[in-house]
Short mmCIF file of N, CA and C in Angstrom, two decimals:
data_model
loop_
_atom_site.label_atom_id
_atom_site.label_comp_id
_atom_site.label_asym_id
_atom_site.label_seq_id
_atom_site.Cartn_x
_atom_site.Cartn_y
_atom_site.Cartn_z
N MET M 1 0.86 -1.17 0.00
CA MET M 1 0.00 0.00 0.00
C MET M 1 0.91 1.24 0.00
N ASP M 2 0.63 2.15 -0.91
CA ASP M 2 1.47 3.35 -0.98
C ASP M 2 1.07 4.36 0.10
N LEU M 3 1.91 5.33 0.31
CA LEU M 3 1.74 6.30 1.39
C LEU M 3 0.46 7.12 1.24
N LEU M 4 0.11 7.53 0.02
CA LEU M 4 -1.10 8.33 -0.20
C LEU M 4 -2.35 7.52 0.14
N THR M 5 -2.39 6.28 -0.28
CA THR M 5 -3.54 5.41 0.03
C THR M 5 -3.66 5.21 1.53
N GLU M 6 -2.54 4.97 2.18
CA GLU M 6 -2.54 4.78 3.63
C GLU M 6 -3.03 6.04 4.36
N LEU M 7 -2.60 7.20 3.91
CA LEU M 7 -3.04 8.46 4.50
C LEU M 7 -4.54 8.67 4.29
N THR M 8 -5.01 8.39 3.08
CA THR M 8 -6.44 8.53 2.76
C THR M 8 -7.28 7.62 3.65
N LEU M 9 -6.86 6.37 3.81
CA LEU M 9 -7.60 5.43 4.65
C LEU M 9 -7.59 5.87 6.12
N SER M 10 -6.48 6.39 6.57
CA SER M 10 -6.38 6.86 7.95
C SER M 10 -7.32 8.04 8.20
N ILE M 11 -7.38 8.98 7.27
CA ILE M 11 -8.29 10.12 7.40
C ILE M 11 -9.74 9.66 7.37
N ALA M 12 -10.06 8.75 6.44
CA ALA M 12 -11.43 8.24 6.34
C ALA M 12 -11.84 7.52 7.62
N ASP M 13 -10.93 6.75 8.19
CA ASP M 13 -11.22 6.04 9.44
C ASP M 13 -11.46 7.03 10.57
N GLY M 14 -10.67 8.08 10.63
CA GLY M 14 -10.84 9.11 11.66
C GLY M 14 -12.17 9.83 11.53
N LEU M 15 -12.57 10.12 10.31
CA LEU M 15 -13.86 10.78 10.08
C LEU M 15 -15.01 9.86 10.45
N GLN M 16 -14.90 8.58 10.07
CA GLN M 16 -15.96 7.63 10.41
C GLN M 16 -16.04 7.46 11.92
N SER M 17 -14.90 7.45 12.58
CA SER M 17 -14.87 7.28 14.02
C SER M 17 -15.68 8.36 14.74
N ARG M 18 -15.70 9.56 14.20
CA ARG M 18 -16.47 10.65 14.82
C ARG M 18 -17.97 10.43 14.73
N THR M 19 -18.43 9.59 13.81
CA THR M 19 -19.87 9.32 13.68
C THR M 19 -20.33 8.21 14.60
N LEU M 20 -19.40 7.53 15.26
CA LEU M 20 -19.75 6.42 16.14
C LEU M 20 -20.06 6.97 17.52
N THR M 21 -21.22 7.63 17.62
CA THR M 21 -21.57 8.41 18.80
C THR M 21 -22.18 7.60 19.94
N ASN M 22 -22.48 6.34 19.71
CA ASN M 22 -22.94 5.49 20.81
C ASN M 22 -22.40 4.08 20.62
N CYS M 23 -22.54 3.29 21.64
CA CYS M 23 -21.94 1.96 21.66
C CYS M 23 -22.51 1.06 20.57
N LEU M 24 -23.80 1.13 20.31
CA LEU M 24 -24.41 0.27 19.29
C LEU M 24 -23.87 0.60 17.90
N ARG M 25 -23.75 1.87 17.58
CA ARG M 25 -23.15 2.27 16.29
C ARG M 25 -21.70 1.80 16.20
N TRP M 26 -20.98 1.97 17.29
CA TRP M 26 -19.58 1.56 17.32
C TRP M 26 -19.46 0.06 17.04
N ALA M 27 -20.27 -0.73 17.73
CA ALA M 27 -20.20 -2.19 17.58
C ALA M 27 -20.55 -2.62 16.16
N ALA M 28 -21.55 -1.97 15.56
CA ALA M 28 -21.96 -2.33 14.19
C ALA M 28 -20.84 -2.06 13.18
N LYS M 29 -20.01 -1.07 13.44
CA LYS M 29 -18.92 -0.73 12.51
C LYS M 29 -17.59 -1.39 12.86
N ARG M 30 -17.38 -1.69 14.14
CA ARG M 30 -16.05 -2.14 14.57
C ARG M 30 -15.95 -3.62 14.97
N ARG M 31 -17.07 -4.26 15.29
CA ARG M 31 -17.00 -5.67 15.74
C ARG M 31 -17.50 -6.61 14.66
N ILE M 32 -16.72 -7.62 14.41
CA ILE M 32 -17.09 -8.67 13.46
C ILE M 32 -17.29 -9.95 14.27
N MET M 33 -18.47 -10.52 14.16
CA MET M 33 -18.82 -11.71 14.94
C MET M 33 -18.55 -12.98 14.13
N THR M 34 -18.39 -14.07 14.84
CA THR M 34 -18.25 -15.39 14.21
C THR M 34 -19.34 -16.29 14.77
N GLY M 35 -19.38 -17.50 14.31
CA GLY M 35 -20.35 -18.46 14.85
C GLY M 35 -21.72 -18.30 14.22
N ASP M 36 -22.76 -18.45 15.04
CA ASP M 36 -24.14 -18.43 14.55
C ASP M 36 -24.55 -17.10 13.93
N PHE M 37 -23.98 -16.00 14.40
CA PHE M 37 -24.36 -14.67 13.92
C PHE M 37 -23.18 -14.01 13.23
N GLU M 38 -22.61 -14.68 12.26
CA GLU M 38 -21.41 -14.24 11.58
C GLU M 38 -21.62 -12.92 10.83
N GLY M 39 -20.63 -12.05 10.91
CA GLY M 39 -20.67 -10.77 10.22
C GLY M 39 -20.60 -9.61 11.19
N PRO M 40 -20.88 -8.39 10.73
CA PRO M 40 -20.85 -7.23 11.61
C PRO M 40 -21.84 -7.39 12.76
N TYR M 41 -21.49 -6.88 13.94
CA TYR M 41 -22.38 -6.98 15.10
C TYR M 41 -23.72 -6.33 14.77
N SER M 42 -24.79 -6.98 15.22
CA SER M 42 -26.14 -6.45 15.01
C SER M 42 -27.02 -6.86 16.18
N ALA M 43 -27.97 -6.02 16.52
CA ALA M 43 -28.94 -6.35 17.56
C ALA M 43 -30.18 -7.01 16.95
N ARG M 44 -30.09 -7.38 15.69
CA ARG M 44 -31.23 -7.97 14.98
C ARG M 44 -31.76 -9.23 15.69
N HIS M 45 -30.87 -10.08 16.18
CA HIS M 45 -31.31 -11.32 16.83
C HIS M 45 -31.63 -11.13 18.31
N HIS M 46 -31.20 -10.03 18.88
CA HIS M 46 -31.44 -9.72 20.29
C HIS M 46 -31.87 -8.24 20.41
N PRO M 47 -33.05 -7.88 19.93
CA PRO M 47 -33.45 -6.46 19.89
C PRO M 47 -33.53 -5.80 21.27
N TRP M 48 -33.69 -6.58 22.31
CA TRP M 48 -33.81 -6.01 23.66
C TRP M 48 -32.50 -5.41 24.16
N VAL M 49 -31.38 -5.65 23.49
CA VAL M 49 -30.10 -5.09 23.95
C VAL M 49 -29.85 -3.68 23.42
N LYS M 50 -30.69 -3.19 22.54
CA LYS M 50 -30.48 -1.84 21.98
C LYS M 50 -30.44 -0.79 23.08
N GLY M 51 -31.38 -0.84 24.00
CA GLY M 51 -31.42 0.13 25.09
C GLY M 51 -30.22 0.04 26.01
N MET M 52 -29.70 -1.17 26.18
CA MET M 52 -28.52 -1.34 27.03
C MET M 52 -27.30 -0.69 26.38
N HIS M 53 -27.23 -0.73 25.06
CA HIS M 53 -26.10 -0.13 24.35
C HIS M 53 -26.13 1.39 24.40
N THR M 54 -27.30 1.98 24.43
CA THR M 54 -27.42 3.43 24.30
C THR M 54 -27.76 4.15 25.61
N SER M 55 -27.87 3.40 26.70
CA SER M 55 -28.22 4.00 27.99
C SER M 55 -27.17 5.01 28.44
N LYS M 56 -27.64 6.12 28.97
CA LYS M 56 -26.75 7.14 29.51
C LYS M 56 -26.82 7.18 31.04
N ALA M 57 -27.51 6.21 31.63
CA ALA M 57 -27.63 6.14 33.08
C ALA M 57 -26.28 5.83 33.72
N PRO M 58 -26.03 6.36 34.92
CA PRO M 58 -24.74 6.08 35.57
C PRO M 58 -24.60 4.61 35.99
N PHE M 59 -25.72 3.95 36.27
CA PHE M 59 -25.72 2.53 36.61
C PHE M 59 -26.81 1.85 35.81
N ASN M 60 -26.53 0.65 35.34
CA ASN M 60 -27.51 -0.14 34.60
C ASN M 60 -27.60 -1.52 35.22
N TYR M 61 -28.80 -2.03 35.28
CA TYR M 61 -29.03 -3.35 35.86
C TYR M 61 -29.74 -4.21 34.83
N ALA M 62 -29.39 -5.49 34.80
CA ALA M 62 -30.03 -6.41 33.87
C ALA M 62 -30.31 -7.72 34.58
N MET M 63 -31.54 -8.20 34.47
CA MET M 63 -31.85 -9.53 34.95
C MET M 63 -31.64 -10.42 33.73
N LYS M 64 -30.66 -11.28 33.79
CA LYS M 64 -30.28 -12.00 32.58
C LYS M 64 -30.44 -13.49 32.72
N GLY M 65 -30.70 -14.09 31.59
CA GLY M 65 -30.69 -15.53 31.46
C GLY M 65 -29.54 -15.89 30.53
N ALA M 66 -29.47 -17.15 30.17
CA ALA M 66 -28.40 -17.61 29.29
C ALA M 66 -28.68 -17.23 27.84
N GLN M 67 -27.62 -16.91 27.12
CA GLN M 67 -27.67 -16.67 25.67
C GLN M 67 -28.60 -15.53 25.26
N LEU M 68 -28.64 -14.46 26.04
CA LEU M 68 -29.51 -13.32 25.72
C LEU M 68 -28.75 -12.13 25.15
N GLY M 69 -27.43 -12.25 25.02
CA GLY M 69 -26.65 -11.19 24.42
C GLY M 69 -26.08 -10.17 25.38
N VAL M 70 -26.31 -10.36 26.68
CA VAL M 70 -25.86 -9.37 27.66
C VAL M 70 -24.33 -9.33 27.74
N THR M 71 -23.68 -10.47 27.68
CA THR M 71 -22.21 -10.49 27.72
C THR M 71 -21.64 -9.73 26.54
N GLU M 72 -22.22 -9.89 25.36
CA GLU M 72 -21.75 -9.17 24.18
C GLU M 72 -21.93 -7.66 24.35
N VAL M 73 -23.03 -7.25 24.99
CA VAL M 73 -23.24 -5.83 25.27
C VAL M 73 -22.12 -5.30 26.15
N LEU M 74 -21.78 -6.04 27.19
CA LEU M 74 -20.73 -5.59 28.11
C LEU M 74 -19.37 -5.53 27.42
N ILE M 75 -19.09 -6.49 26.56
CA ILE M 75 -17.84 -6.45 25.79
C ILE M 75 -17.85 -5.24 24.87
N ASN M 76 -18.98 -5.00 24.20
CA ASN M 76 -19.10 -3.82 23.33
C ASN M 76 -18.88 -2.53 24.11
N LEU M 77 -19.50 -2.43 25.28
CA LEU M 77 -19.35 -1.23 26.12
C LEU M 77 -17.89 -1.03 26.55
N ALA M 78 -17.22 -2.12 26.89
CA ALA M 78 -15.82 -2.02 27.30
C ALA M 78 -14.96 -1.52 26.15
N PHE M 79 -15.11 -2.11 24.98
CA PHE M 79 -14.29 -1.71 23.83
C PHE M 79 -14.65 -0.30 23.35
N TYR M 80 -15.93 0.05 23.37
CA TYR M 80 -16.36 1.40 22.99
C TYR M 80 -15.74 2.44 23.93
N THR M 81 -15.76 2.15 25.22
CA THR M 81 -15.20 3.06 26.21
C THR M 81 -13.70 3.25 26.00
N LEU M 82 -13.00 2.15 25.70
CA LEU M 82 -11.56 2.24 25.43
C LEU M 82 -11.28 3.03 24.16
N ASP M 83 -11.99 2.69 23.09
CA ASP M 83 -11.70 3.25 21.77
C ASP M 83 -12.19 4.68 21.60
N GLN M 84 -13.43 4.94 21.95
CA GLN M 84 -14.03 6.24 21.67
C GLN M 84 -13.91 7.23 22.82
N LEU M 85 -14.09 6.75 24.04
CA LEU M 85 -14.06 7.65 25.19
C LEU M 85 -12.67 7.78 25.79
N GLN M 86 -11.75 6.93 25.33
CA GLN M 86 -10.35 6.97 25.79
C GLN M 86 -10.25 6.87 27.31
N ARG M 87 -11.07 5.97 27.88
CA ARG M 87 -11.04 5.75 29.33
C ARG M 87 -10.64 4.32 29.62
N ASP M 88 -10.13 4.08 30.81
CA ASP M 88 -9.73 2.74 31.23
C ASP M 88 -10.96 1.90 31.56
N VAL M 89 -10.82 0.59 31.39
CA VAL M 89 -11.91 -0.34 31.67
C VAL M 89 -11.35 -1.52 32.45
N LEU M 90 -12.08 -1.97 33.45
CA LEU M 90 -11.73 -3.19 34.17
C LEU M 90 -12.93 -4.12 34.06
N TYR M 91 -12.75 -5.24 33.39
CA TYR M 91 -13.82 -6.22 33.18
C TYR M 91 -13.57 -7.36 34.16
N VAL M 92 -14.44 -7.54 35.13
CA VAL M 92 -14.23 -8.51 36.20
C VAL M 92 -15.33 -9.55 36.17
N LEU M 93 -14.94 -10.80 36.34
CA LEU M 93 -15.89 -11.91 36.42
C LEU M 93 -15.81 -12.52 37.82
N PRO M 94 -16.88 -13.18 38.27
CA PRO M 94 -16.86 -13.78 39.60
C PRO M 94 -15.90 -14.97 39.67
N THR M 95 -15.48 -15.28 40.88
CA THR M 95 -14.67 -16.48 41.07
C THR M 95 -15.55 -17.71 40.89
N SER M 96 -14.95 -18.85 40.74
CA SER M 96 -15.71 -20.10 40.59
C SER M 96 -16.66 -20.31 41.76
N LYS M 97 -16.17 -20.02 42.97
CA LYS M 97 -16.99 -20.20 44.17
C LYS M 97 -18.23 -19.31 44.12
N ASN M 98 -18.07 -18.05 43.73
CA ASN M 98 -19.20 -17.12 43.69
C ASN M 98 -20.13 -17.36 42.52
N ALA M 99 -19.65 -17.99 41.47
CA ALA M 99 -20.46 -18.21 40.28
C ALA M 99 -21.25 -19.52 40.34
N SER M 100 -20.95 -20.38 41.28
CA SER M 100 -21.63 -21.68 41.35
C SER M 100 -22.87 -21.60 42.23
N ASP M 101 -23.69 -22.64 42.13
CA ASP M 101 -24.93 -22.71 42.92
C ASP M 101 -24.68 -23.03 44.36
#
């Protein structure tokens, strides 16, 4: 790739990045999924996660079951915060003892 093409792509990426004003938009442009829902991230199969992606509340709560897309929302929020908001993120999971019945 020549220098002019590389510069053009870098400018285009920077301009597009400014349009990614919420987590859902960011995920649709920046995350590529594999498996059952292969391709760009979409809330099409889990429409209830749209509000979780765009919430501006200081705290959010979710009553979750298995395979509802909540983990993907949290991953999207973490990466969006790192990439767009330029803030640190700590993603913590429970210990085996706390996660078991």
